[in-house]
Amino acid sequence: MIAFCQVSTAAHFSSASRRLRRTCCRNDTLTVGAPFCPTHRRNRVEKRPGTGVSILLPIAEERPQSRISPTCTFTPEKPARVAVLVSGGGRSLENICEKIDAGTLTCCGVSLVIASKKTAGAIEKAERRAIPTSVLRLRDFERDTARFSDAISNVLDEYNIDLVVLAGWMHFYLIPPRYEGKVVNIHPSLIPAFCGKGYYGHRVHEAVLEFGAKVTGCTVHLADNKYDHGPIILQKAVPVLDSDYADDLAARVFEAEKEALPEAIQMLVAGKLWVDGRLIRVRSESVSKSV
């Protein structure tokens, strides 16, 4: 007979093994194992001499912890240089600029707008504010994502960008190491629901309604090299009403986005965010940033 028992710590081994030993014959194999824990990726087996008992213990792996905010101290006199990547009309771009003008989003300024098509309405909005613009179209790179992403990164380098905001950006940006932790995305649902490749714009809201979800919202997260996958900075919930059509729901979710995205940007430039595995920790006070 093979008997199994889970223990939370090695300290609980003795009592667990005694209880099981009473139900096992001398030649039976007794294994005492650790419970599943997401932070435990490997296990080790300890054999206890003279007992016929093996104990399965987790090897805890330390989760990486690092500050994710940009690497300079940002002040009103030395604001973070923000690039906004857009594919459409630029409503989120306009919202960010208005928050900066009103003084509710501080220590940063929009220094560059990159559009994925020449007809994007965001270009006109940027030009009215004398913000430099660049148009990079995927088709001009033979739909090669790597070359397209390299071109984006090169333009960001040219303008010494500190923080990249994907605001209605419809293409995959392959983030190089030098911009890891410096790219933020906003998605119009509560990740991990209704997200991933193919979920963008009205498609998200239509999927929410078709599924019959009662709550949706928006998510601001650090972007990584997977669709809608990086650690979540903040989320705002929006109720789904029985009378909603996709346009109705999209309008209410965008109102939540107008608050969520500037709030996340403010926390980033203030140096309040730390990454701990997939968790982002928020500090109530600004922390010093290493140069």
PDB file of C-alpha atoms in Angstrom:
ATOM      1  CA  MET A   1       0.000   0.000   0.000  1.00  0.00           C
ATOM      2  CA  ILE A   2       1.173   3.544  -0.776  1.00  0.00           C
ATOM      3  CA  ALA A   3      -0.163   6.268   1.495  1.00  0.00           C
ATOM      4  CA  PHE A   4       0.050   9.997   0.863  1.00  0.00           C
ATOM      5  CA  CYS A   5      -0.437  12.938   3.167  1.00  0.00           C
ATOM      6  CA  GLN A   6       0.155  16.642   2.614  1.00  0.00           C
ATOM      7  CA  VAL A   7       1.809  18.844   5.192  1.00  0.00           C
ATOM      8  CA  SER A   8       2.191  22.606   5.211  1.00  0.00           C
ATOM      9  CA  THR A   9       5.677  22.629   6.778  1.00  0.00           C
ATOM     10  CA  ALA A  10       8.348  20.145   7.736  1.00  0.00           C
ATOM     11  CA  ALA A  11       7.405  20.770  11.361  1.00  0.00           C
ATOM     12  CA  HIS A  12       4.125  18.974  10.781  1.00  0.00           C
ATOM     13  CA  PHE A  13       5.892  15.897   9.424  1.00  0.00           C
ATOM     14  CA  SER A  14       6.175  13.943  12.686  1.00  0.00           C
ATOM     15  CA  SER A  15       2.520  14.050  13.674  1.00  0.00           C
ATOM     16  CA  ALA A  16       1.354  13.297  10.136  1.00  0.00           C
ATOM     17  CA  SER A  17       3.716  10.370   9.722  1.00  0.00           C
ATOM     18  CA  ARG A  18       2.709   8.877  13.107  1.00  0.00           C
ATOM     19  CA  ARG A  19      -0.957   8.957  12.151  1.00  0.00           C
ATOM     20  CA  LEU A  20      -0.341   7.322   8.811  1.00  0.00           C
ATOM     21  CA  ARG A  21       2.143   4.813  10.214  1.00  0.00           C
ATOM     22  CA  ARG A  22      -0.586   3.415  12.441  1.00  0.00           C
ATOM     23  CA  THR A  23      -2.598   2.548   9.333  1.00  0.00           C
ATOM     24  CA  CYS A  24       0.298   1.136   7.300  1.00  0.00           C
ATOM     25  CA  CYS A  25       2.081  -2.197   7.436  1.00  0.00           C
ATOM     26  CA  ARG A  26       5.826  -2.381   8.038  1.00  0.00           C
ATOM     27  CA  ASN A  27       6.713  -2.771   4.370  1.00  0.00           C
ATOM     28  CA  ASP A  28       4.350  -0.121   3.095  1.00  0.00           C
ATOM     29  CA  THR A  29       5.679   3.073   1.538  1.00  0.00           C
ATOM     30  CA  LEU A  30       4.665   6.287   3.213  1.00  0.00           C
ATOM     31  CA  THR A  31       5.160   9.620   1.459  1.00  0.00           C
ATOM     32  CA  VAL A  32       4.362  12.887   3.163  1.00  0.00           C
ATOM     33  CA  GLY A  33       4.103  15.698   0.644  1.00  0.00           C
ATOM     34  CA  ALA A  34       3.812  19.460   0.558  1.00  0.00           C
ATOM     35  CA  PRO A  35       0.666  21.175  -0.709  1.00  0.00           C
ATOM     36  CA  PHE A  36       0.566  22.975  -4.014  1.00  0.00           C
ATOM     37  CA  CYS A  37       1.761  26.547  -3.845  1.00  0.00           C
ATOM     38  CA  PRO A  38       2.218  28.817  -6.881  1.00  0.00           C
ATOM     39  CA  THR A  39       5.589  30.042  -5.613  1.00  0.00           C
ATOM     40  CA  HIS A  40       6.978  26.514  -5.326  1.00  0.00           C
ATOM     41  CA  ARG A  41       8.312  25.320  -8.639  1.00  0.00           C
ATOM     42  CA  ARG A  42      10.346  22.296  -7.503  1.00  0.00           C
ATOM     43  CA  ASN A  43      10.306  19.735  -4.713  1.00  0.00           C
ATOM     44  CA  ARG A  44      12.884  17.674  -2.868  1.00  0.00           C
ATOM     45  CA  VAL A  45      12.469  14.268  -1.273  1.00  0.00           C
ATOM     46  CA  GLU A  46      13.856  13.554   2.193  1.00  0.00           C
ATOM     47  CA  LYS A  47      14.091   9.965   3.391  1.00  0.00           C
ATOM     48  CA  ARG A  48      13.888   9.480   7.141  1.00  0.00           C
ATOM     49  CA  PRO A  49      16.284   6.668   8.147  1.00  0.00           C
ATOM     50  CA  GLY A  50      14.715   3.712   9.930  1.00  0.00           C
ATOM     51  CA  THR A  51      11.148   4.870   9.378  1.00  0.00           C
ATOM     52  CA  GLY A  52      10.398   3.761   5.837  1.00  0.00           C
ATOM     53  CA  VAL A  53       9.042   7.246   5.326  1.00  0.00           C
ATOM     54  CA  SER A  54       9.891   9.745   2.601  1.00  0.00           C
ATOM     55  CA  ILE A  55       8.860  13.360   2.909  1.00  0.00           C
ATOM     56  CA  LEU A  56       8.233  15.591  -0.098  1.00  0.00           C
ATOM     57  CA  LEU A  57       9.144  19.181   0.669  1.00  0.00           C
ATOM     58  CA  PRO A  58       8.922  22.237  -1.572  1.00  0.00           C
ATOM     59  CA  ILE A  59      11.937  24.192  -2.648  1.00  0.00           C
ATOM     60  CA  ALA A  60      10.766  27.774  -2.476  1.00  0.00           C
ATOM     61  CA  GLU A  61      12.069  29.909  -5.295  1.00  0.00           C
ATOM     62  CA  GLU A  62      12.469  33.584  -4.608  1.00  0.00           C
ATOM     63  CA  ARG A  63      10.329  35.735  -6.840  1.00  0.00           C
ATOM     64  CA  PRO A  64      12.234  38.582  -8.466  1.00  0.00           C
ATOM     65  CA  GLN A  65      11.541  41.931  -6.911  1.00  0.00           C
ATOM     66  CA  SER A  66      12.521  45.155  -8.592  1.00  0.00           C
ATOM     67  CA  ARG A  67      11.322  48.697  -8.941  1.00  0.00           C
ATOM     68  CA  ILE A  68       9.535  49.103 -12.255  1.00  0.00           C
ATOM     69  CA  SER A  69       9.380  52.858 -12.446  1.00  0.00           C
ATOM     70  CA  PRO A  70      11.766  54.688 -14.795  1.00  0.00           C
ATOM     71  CA  THR A  71      15.315  55.136 -13.608  1.00  0.00           C
ATOM     72  CA  CYS A  72      15.504  58.901 -13.051  1.00  0.00           C
ATOM     73  CA  THR A  73      14.021  61.223 -10.477  1.00  0.00           C
ATOM     74  CA  PHE A  74      11.167  63.094 -12.121  1.00  0.00           C
ATOM     75  CA  THR A  75      10.074  66.519 -10.956  1.00  0.00           C
ATOM     76  CA  PRO A  76       8.049  69.364 -12.483  1.00  0.00           C
ATOM     77  CA  GLU A  77      11.389  70.852 -13.533  1.00  0.00           C
ATOM     78  CA  LYS A  78      12.585  67.524 -14.973  1.00  0.00           C
ATOM     79  CA  PRO A  79       9.450  65.687 -16.142  1.00  0.00           C
ATOM     80  CA  ALA A  80       9.344  62.173 -17.539  1.00  0.00           C
ATOM     81  CA  ARG A  81       9.354  62.080 -21.318  1.00  0.00           C
ATOM     82  CA  VAL A  82       6.297  60.063 -22.354  1.00  0.00           C
ATOM     83  CA  ALA A  83       5.612  58.529 -25.757  1.00  0.00           C
ATOM     84  CA  VAL A  84       2.025  57.624 -26.640  1.00  0.00           C
ATOM     85  CA  LEU A  85       1.468  54.944 -29.287  1.00  0.00           C
ATOM     86  CA  VAL A  86      -1.906  55.178 -31.032  1.00  0.00           C
ATOM     87  CA  SER A  87      -3.821  53.697 -33.941  1.00  0.00           C
ATOM     88  CA  GLY A  88      -7.031  55.726 -33.900  1.00  0.00           C
ATOM     89  CA  GLY A  89      -8.554  59.036 -32.954  1.00  0.00           C
ATOM     90  CA  GLY A  90      -6.387  59.696 -29.922  1.00  0.00           C
ATOM     91  CA  ARG A  91      -9.040  60.107 -27.217  1.00  0.00           C
ATOM     92  CA  SER A  92      -6.703  58.676 -24.585  1.00  0.00           C
ATOM     93  CA  LEU A  93      -3.881  60.912 -25.813  1.00  0.00           C
ATOM     94  CA  GLU A  94      -6.136  63.956 -25.479  1.00  0.00           C
ATOM     95  CA  ASN A  95      -7.197  62.830 -22.016  1.00  0.00           C
ATOM     96  CA  ILE A  96      -3.586  62.479 -20.851  1.00  0.00           C
ATOM     97  CA  CYS A  97      -2.719  65.934 -22.182  1.00  0.00           C
ATOM     98  CA  GLU A  98      -5.770  67.479 -20.495  1.00  0.00           C
ATOM     99  CA  LYS A  99      -4.827  65.894 -17.165  1.00  0.00           C
ATOM    100  CA  ILE A 100      -1.324  67.329 -17.503  1.00  0.00           C
ATOM    101  CA  ASP A 101      -2.733  70.772 -18.371  1.00  0.00           C
ATOM    102  CA  ALA A 102      -5.029  70.629 -15.333  1.00  0.00           C
ATOM    103  CA  GLY A 103      -2.163  69.715 -13.030  1.00  0.00           C
ATOM    104  CA  THR A 104      -3.754  66.434 -11.945  1.00  0.00           C
ATOM    105  CA  LEU A 105      -1.052  64.457 -13.775  1.00  0.00           C
ATOM    106  CA  THR A 106       2.337  65.826 -12.802  1.00  0.00           C
ATOM    107  CA  CYS A 107       6.044  65.296 -13.379  1.00  0.00           C
ATOM    108  CA  CYS A 108       5.587  64.120 -16.960  1.00  0.00           C
ATOM    109  CA  GLY A 109       4.873  65.421 -20.436  1.00  0.00           C
ATOM    110  CA  VAL A 110       4.009  63.895 -23.795  1.00  0.00           C
ATOM    111  CA  SER A 111       7.167  64.198 -25.887  1.00  0.00           C
ATOM    112  CA  LEU A 112       6.263  61.946 -28.811  1.00  0.00           C
ATOM    113  CA  VAL A 113       3.256  60.378 -30.524  1.00  0.00           C
ATOM    114  CA  ILE A 114       3.737  57.340 -32.752  1.00  0.00           C
ATOM    115  CA  ALA A 115       0.803  56.427 -34.994  1.00  0.00           C
ATOM    116  CA  SER A 116       0.373  53.165 -36.885  1.00  0.00           C
ATOM    117  CA  LYS A 117      -1.377  54.819 -39.834  1.00  0.00           C
ATOM    118  CA  LYS A 118      -1.275  58.192 -41.572  1.00  0.00           C
ATOM    119  CA  THR A 119      -5.006  58.752 -41.160  1.00  0.00           C
ATOM    120  CA  ALA A 120      -5.020  58.366 -37.365  1.00  0.00           C
ATOM    121  CA  GLY A 121      -6.907  61.279 -35.821  1.00  0.00           C
ATOM    122  CA  ALA A 122      -4.374  61.347 -32.996  1.00  0.00           C
ATOM    123  CA  ILE A 123      -1.828  62.925 -35.354  1.00  0.00           C
ATOM    124  CA  GLU A 124      -3.911  66.090 -35.702  1.00  0.00           C
ATOM    125  CA  LYS A 125      -4.421  66.247 -31.931  1.00  0.00           C
ATOM    126  CA  ALA A 126      -0.674  65.955 -31.381  1.00  0.00           C
ATOM    127  CA  GLU A 127       0.170  68.575 -34.002  1.00  0.00           C
ATOM    128  CA  ARG A 128      -2.246  71.069 -32.410  1.00  0.00           C
ATOM    129  CA  ARG A 129      -0.186  70.728 -29.250  1.00  0.00           C
ATOM    130  CA  ALA A 130       3.145  70.865 -31.117  1.00  0.00           C
ATOM    131  CA  ILE A 131       3.972  67.312 -30.036  1.00  0.00           C
ATOM    132  CA  PRO A 132       6.387  65.557 -32.426  1.00  0.00           C
ATOM    133  CA  THR A 133       4.791  62.708 -34.362  1.00  0.00           C
ATOM    134  CA  SER A 134       6.022  59.685 -36.264  1.00  0.00           C
ATOM    135  CA  VAL A 135       4.048  57.296 -38.465  1.00  0.00           C
ATOM    136  CA  LEU A 136       5.205  53.683 -38.549  1.00  0.00           C
ATOM    137  CA  ARG A 137       3.072  51.261 -40.555  1.00  0.00           C
ATOM    138  CA  LEU A 138       3.451  47.516 -40.159  1.00  0.00           C
ATOM    139  CA  ARG A 139       2.960  46.971 -43.889  1.00  0.00           C
ATOM    140  CA  ASP A 140       6.029  49.122 -44.607  1.00  0.00           C
ATOM    141  CA  PHE A 141       8.053  46.423 -42.834  1.00  0.00           C
ATOM    142  CA  GLU A 142       6.470  43.559 -44.811  1.00  0.00           C
ATOM    143  CA  ARG A 143       4.427  42.768 -41.699  1.00  0.00           C
ATOM    144  CA  ASP A 144       7.624  41.671 -39.939  1.00  0.00           C
ATOM    145  CA  THR A 145       6.913  42.291 -36.244  1.00  0.00           C
ATOM    146  CA  ALA A 146      10.581  42.198 -35.226  1.00  0.00           C
ATOM    147  CA  ARG A 147      11.651  44.841 -37.765  1.00  0.00           C
ATOM    148  CA  PHE A 148       8.563  46.924 -37.014  1.00  0.00           C
ATOM    149  CA  SER A 149       9.321  46.813 -33.280  1.00  0.00           C
ATOM    150  CA  ASP A 150      12.974  47.715 -33.839  1.00  0.00           C
ATOM    151  CA  ALA A 151      11.878  50.790 -35.766  1.00  0.00           C
ATOM    152  CA  ILE A 152       9.580  51.823 -32.900  1.00  0.00           C
ATOM    153  CA  SER A 153      12.361  51.371 -30.353  1.00  0.00           C
ATOM    154  CA  ASN A 154      14.776  53.398 -32.471  1.00  0.00           C
ATOM    155  CA  VAL A 155      12.355  56.335 -32.597  1.00  0.00           C
ATOM    156  CA  LEU A 156      11.843  56.081 -28.829  1.00  0.00           C
ATOM    157  CA  ASP A 157      15.616  56.190 -28.389  1.00  0.00           C
ATOM    158  CA  GLU A 158      15.868  59.248 -30.633  1.00  0.00           C
ATOM    159  CA  TYR A 159      13.511  61.165 -28.342  1.00  0.00           C
ATOM    160  CA  ASN A 160      15.028  59.845 -25.081  1.00  0.00           C
ATOM    161  CA  ILE A 161      11.690  58.432 -23.949  1.00  0.00           C
ATOM    162  CA  ASP A 162      11.279  57.408 -20.301  1.00  0.00           C
ATOM    163  CA  LEU A 163       7.802  55.857 -20.424  1.00  0.00           C
ATOM    164  CA  VAL A 164       5.793  54.351 -23.291  1.00  0.00           C
ATOM    165  CA  VAL A 165       1.977  54.322 -23.193  1.00  0.00           C
ATOM    166  CA  LEU A 166       0.032  52.019 -25.516  1.00  0.00           C
ATOM    167  CA  ALA A 167      -3.284  53.854 -25.835  1.00  0.00           C
ATOM    168  CA  GLY A 168      -5.449  52.235 -28.486  1.00  0.00           C
ATOM    169  CA  TRP A 169      -2.381  50.754 -30.180  1.00  0.00           C
ATOM    170  CA  MET A 170      -3.509  47.884 -32.415  1.00  0.00           C
ATOM    171  CA  HIS A 171      -0.212  46.167 -33.217  1.00  0.00           C
ATOM    172  CA  PHE A 172       2.123  43.907 -31.282  1.00  0.00           C
ATOM    173  CA  TYR A 173       5.215  45.731 -30.031  1.00  0.00           C
ATOM    174  CA  LEU A 174       8.095  43.406 -29.213  1.00  0.00           C
ATOM    175  CA  ILE A 175       9.649  45.135 -26.206  1.00  0.00           C
ATOM    176  CA  PRO A 176      13.466  45.114 -26.068  1.00  0.00           C
ATOM    177  CA  PRO A 177      15.290  44.722 -22.728  1.00  0.00           C
ATOM    178  CA  ARG A 178      16.034  48.438 -22.471  1.00  0.00           C
ATOM    179  CA  TYR A 179      12.300  49.220 -22.346  1.00  0.00           C
ATOM    180  CA  GLU A 180      11.191  46.396 -20.057  1.00  0.00           C
ATOM    181  CA  GLY A 181       9.125  47.820 -17.205  1.00  0.00           C
ATOM    182  CA  LYS A 182       8.682  51.091 -19.096  1.00  0.00           C
ATOM    183  CA  VAL A 183       5.746  50.189 -21.342  1.00  0.00           C
ATOM    184  CA  VAL A 184       2.186  50.446 -20.032  1.00  0.00           C
ATOM    185  CA  ASN A 185      -0.971  49.285 -21.791  1.00  0.00           C
ATOM    186  CA  ILE A 186      -4.664  49.898 -21.153  1.00  0.00           C
ATOM    187  CA  HIS A 187      -7.190  47.213 -22.062  1.00  0.00           C
ATOM    188  CA  PRO A 188     -10.991  47.650 -22.018  1.00  0.00           C
ATOM    189  CA  SER A 189     -11.824  44.656 -19.827  1.00  0.00           C
ATOM    190  CA  LEU A 190     -10.900  43.198 -16.458  1.00  0.00           C
ATOM    191  CA  ILE A 191      -7.904  41.044 -17.358  1.00  0.00           C
ATOM    192  CA  PRO A 192      -7.712  38.011 -17.467  1.00  0.00           C
ATOM    193  CA  ALA A 193     -11.264  38.074 -18.876  1.00  0.00           C
ATOM    194  CA  PHE A 194     -11.913  39.022 -22.518  1.00  0.00           C
ATOM    195  CA  CYS A 195      -8.289  39.670 -23.409  1.00  0.00           C
ATOM    196  CA  GLY A 196      -5.519  38.327 -25.603  1.00  0.00           C
ATOM    197  CA  LYS A 197      -4.946  38.255 -29.336  1.00  0.00           C
ATOM    198  CA  GLY A 198      -7.989  39.421 -31.270  1.00  0.00           C
ATOM    199  CA  TYR A 199      -9.643  41.155 -28.314  1.00  0.00           C
ATOM    200  CA  TYR A 200      -9.570  44.876 -29.038  1.00  0.00           C
ATOM    201  CA  GLY A 201     -11.985  47.769 -29.410  1.00  0.00           C
ATOM    202  CA  HIS A 202     -15.652  46.886 -29.778  1.00  0.00           C
ATOM    203  CA  ARG A 203     -14.803  43.200 -30.074  1.00  0.00           C
ATOM    204  CA  VAL A 204     -14.156  43.189 -26.334  1.00  0.00           C
ATOM    205  CA  HIS A 205     -17.483  44.770 -25.423  1.00  0.00           C
ATOM    206  CA  GLU A 206     -19.407  42.551 -27.827  1.00  0.00           C
ATOM    207  CA  ALA A 207     -17.797  39.497 -26.234  1.00  0.00           C
ATOM    208  CA  VAL A 208     -18.717  40.739 -22.749  1.00  0.00           C
ATOM    209  CA  LEU A 209     -22.365  41.151 -23.748  1.00  0.00           C
ATOM    210  CA  GLU A 210     -22.521  37.860 -25.617  1.00  0.00           C
ATOM    211  CA  PHE A 211     -21.117  36.003 -22.613  1.00  0.00           C
ATOM    212  CA  GLY A 212     -23.593  37.622 -20.270  1.00  0.00           C
ATOM    213  CA  ALA A 213     -21.031  39.065 -17.866  1.00  0.00           C
ATOM    214  CA  LYS A 214     -22.463  41.354 -15.199  1.00  0.00           C
ATOM    215  CA  VAL A 215     -19.268  43.323 -14.561  1.00  0.00           C
ATOM    216  CA  THR A 216     -16.545  44.520 -16.897  1.00  0.00           C
ATOM    217  CA  GLY A 217     -14.125  47.439 -16.733  1.00  0.00           C
ATOM    218  CA  CYS A 218     -10.604  48.389 -17.717  1.00  0.00           C
ATOM    219  CA  THR A 219      -7.116  47.246 -16.804  1.00  0.00           C
ATOM    220  CA  VAL A 220      -3.838  49.156 -16.843  1.00  0.00           C
ATOM    221  CA  HIS A 221      -0.851  46.841 -16.824  1.00  0.00           C
ATOM    222  CA  LEU A 222       2.815  46.693 -17.629  1.00  0.00           C
ATOM    223  CA  ALA A 223       3.181  45.336 -21.133  1.00  0.00           C
ATOM    224  CA  ASP A 224       5.418  42.380 -21.828  1.00  0.00           C
ATOM    225  CA  ASN A 225       5.953  40.275 -24.914  1.00  0.00           C
ATOM    226  CA  LYS A 226       2.584  38.508 -24.681  1.00  0.00           C
ATOM    227  CA  TYR A 227      -0.846  39.908 -25.454  1.00  0.00           C
ATOM    228  CA  ASP A 228      -2.496  41.543 -22.402  1.00  0.00           C
ATOM    229  CA  HIS A 229      -0.287  39.551 -20.055  1.00  0.00           C
ATOM    230  CA  GLY A 230       1.997  41.781 -17.980  1.00  0.00           C
ATOM    231  CA  PRO A 231       1.556  42.526 -14.255  1.00  0.00           C
ATOM    232  CA  ILE A 232      -1.552  44.543 -13.443  1.00  0.00           C
ATOM    233  CA  ILE A 233      -1.126  48.067 -12.059  1.00  0.00           C
ATOM    234  CA  LEU A 234      -4.794  48.839 -11.441  1.00  0.00           C
ATOM    235  CA  GLN A 235      -8.303  47.973 -12.562  1.00  0.00           C
ATOM    236  CA  LYS A 236     -11.620  49.795 -12.477  1.00  0.00           C
ATOM    237  CA  ALA A 237     -14.925  47.923 -12.591  1.00  0.00           C
ATOM    238  CA  VAL A 238     -17.952  48.953 -14.642  1.00  0.00           C
ATOM    239  CA  PRO A 239     -21.388  47.303 -14.304  1.00  0.00           C
ATOM    240  CA  VAL A 240     -22.998  45.742 -17.352  1.00  0.00           C
ATOM    241  CA  LEU A 241     -26.638  46.784 -17.687  1.00  0.00           C
ATOM    242  CA  ASP A 242     -29.409  44.672 -19.189  1.00  0.00           C
ATOM    243  CA  SER A 243     -30.143  47.469 -21.661  1.00  0.00           C
ATOM    244  CA  ASP A 244     -26.534  47.774 -22.871  1.00  0.00           C
ATOM    245  CA  TYR A 245     -25.432  47.624 -26.467  1.00  0.00           C
ATOM    246  CA  ALA A 246     -21.719  47.543 -27.309  1.00  0.00           C
ATOM    247  CA  ASP A 247     -21.629  51.319 -27.860  1.00  0.00           C
ATOM    248  CA  ASP A 248     -23.226  51.984 -24.464  1.00  0.00           C
ATOM    249  CA  LEU A 249     -20.799  49.723 -22.662  1.00  0.00           C
ATOM    250  CA  ALA A 250     -17.791  51.094 -24.547  1.00  0.00           C
ATOM    251  CA  ALA A 251     -18.711  54.652 -23.535  1.00  0.00           C
ATOM    252  CA  ARG A 252     -18.923  53.794 -19.835  1.00  0.00           C
ATOM    253  CA  VAL A 253     -15.729  51.760 -19.887  1.00  0.00           C
ATOM    254  CA  PHE A 254     -13.904  54.651 -21.546  1.00  0.00           C
ATOM    255  CA  GLU A 255     -14.988  56.946 -18.717  1.00  0.00           C
ATOM    256  CA  ALA A 256     -13.246  54.520 -16.355  1.00  0.00           C
ATOM    257  CA  GLU A 257     -10.192  54.466 -18.637  1.00  0.00           C
ATOM    258  CA  LYS A 258      -9.965  58.266 -18.461  1.00  0.00           C
ATOM    259  CA  GLU A 259      -9.300  57.975 -14.733  1.00  0.00           C
ATOM    260  CA  ALA A 260      -7.337  54.729 -14.661  1.00  0.00           C
ATOM    261  CA  LEU A 261      -4.629  55.481 -17.224  1.00  0.00           C
ATOM    262  CA  PRO A 262      -3.489  58.862 -15.815  1.00  0.00           C
ATOM    263  CA  GLU A 263      -3.610  57.392 -12.306  1.00  0.00           C
ATOM    264  CA  ALA A 264      -1.300  54.554 -13.353  1.00  0.00           C
ATOM    265  CA  ILE A 265       1.066  56.929 -15.160  1.00  0.00           C
ATOM    266  CA  GLN A 266       1.247  59.106 -12.055  1.00  0.00           C
ATOM    267  CA  MET A 267       2.200  56.129  -9.876  1.00  0.00           C
ATOM    268  CA  LEU A 268       4.883  55.107 -12.359  1.00  0.00           C
ATOM    269  CA  VAL A 269       6.572  58.491 -12.630  1.00  0.00           C
ATOM    270  CA  ALA A 270       6.300  58.936  -8.840  1.00  0.00           C
ATOM    271  CA  GLY A 271       8.273  55.732  -8.335  1.00  0.00           C
ATOM    272  CA  LYS A 272       5.607  54.080  -6.195  1.00  0.00           C
ATOM    273  CA  LEU A 273       5.465  50.713  -7.926  1.00  0.00           C
ATOM    274  CA  TRP A 274       7.442  47.546  -7.300  1.00  0.00           C
ATOM    275  CA  VAL A 275       7.091  44.238  -9.104  1.00  0.00           C
ATOM    276  CA  ASP A 276       6.984  41.058  -7.032  1.00  0.00           C
ATOM    277  CA  GLY A 277       6.536  38.120  -9.385  1.00  0.00           C
ATOM    278  CA  ARG A 278       3.220  38.819 -11.084  1.00  0.00           C
ATOM    279  CA  LEU A 279       2.179  41.232  -8.354  1.00  0.00           C
ATOM    280  CA  ILE A 280       2.724  44.974  -8.446  1.00  0.00           C
ATOM    281  CA  ARG A 281       3.095  46.495  -5.015  1.00  0.00           C
ATOM    282  CA  VAL A 282       2.030  50.090  -4.475  1.00  0.00           C
ATOM    283  CA  ARG A 283       3.814  52.226  -1.925  1.00  0.00           C
ATOM    284  CA  SER A 284       2.017  55.129  -0.338  1.00  0.00           C
ATOM    285  CA  GLU A 285       5.076  57.337  -0.496  1.00  0.00           C
ATOM    286  CA  SER A 286       7.487  58.058  -3.310  1.00  0.00           C
ATOM    287  CA  VAL A 287      10.682  56.075  -3.267  1.00  0.00           C
ATOM    288  CA  SER A 288      14.079  57.254  -4.357  1.00  0.00           C
ATOM    289  CA  LYS A 289      15.113  56.037  -7.769  1.00  0.00           C
ATOM    290  CA  SER A 290      18.607  55.018  -8.711  1.00  0.00           C
ATOM    291  CA  VAL A 291      20.173  56.847 -11.609  1.00  0.00           C
TER     292      VAL A 291
END
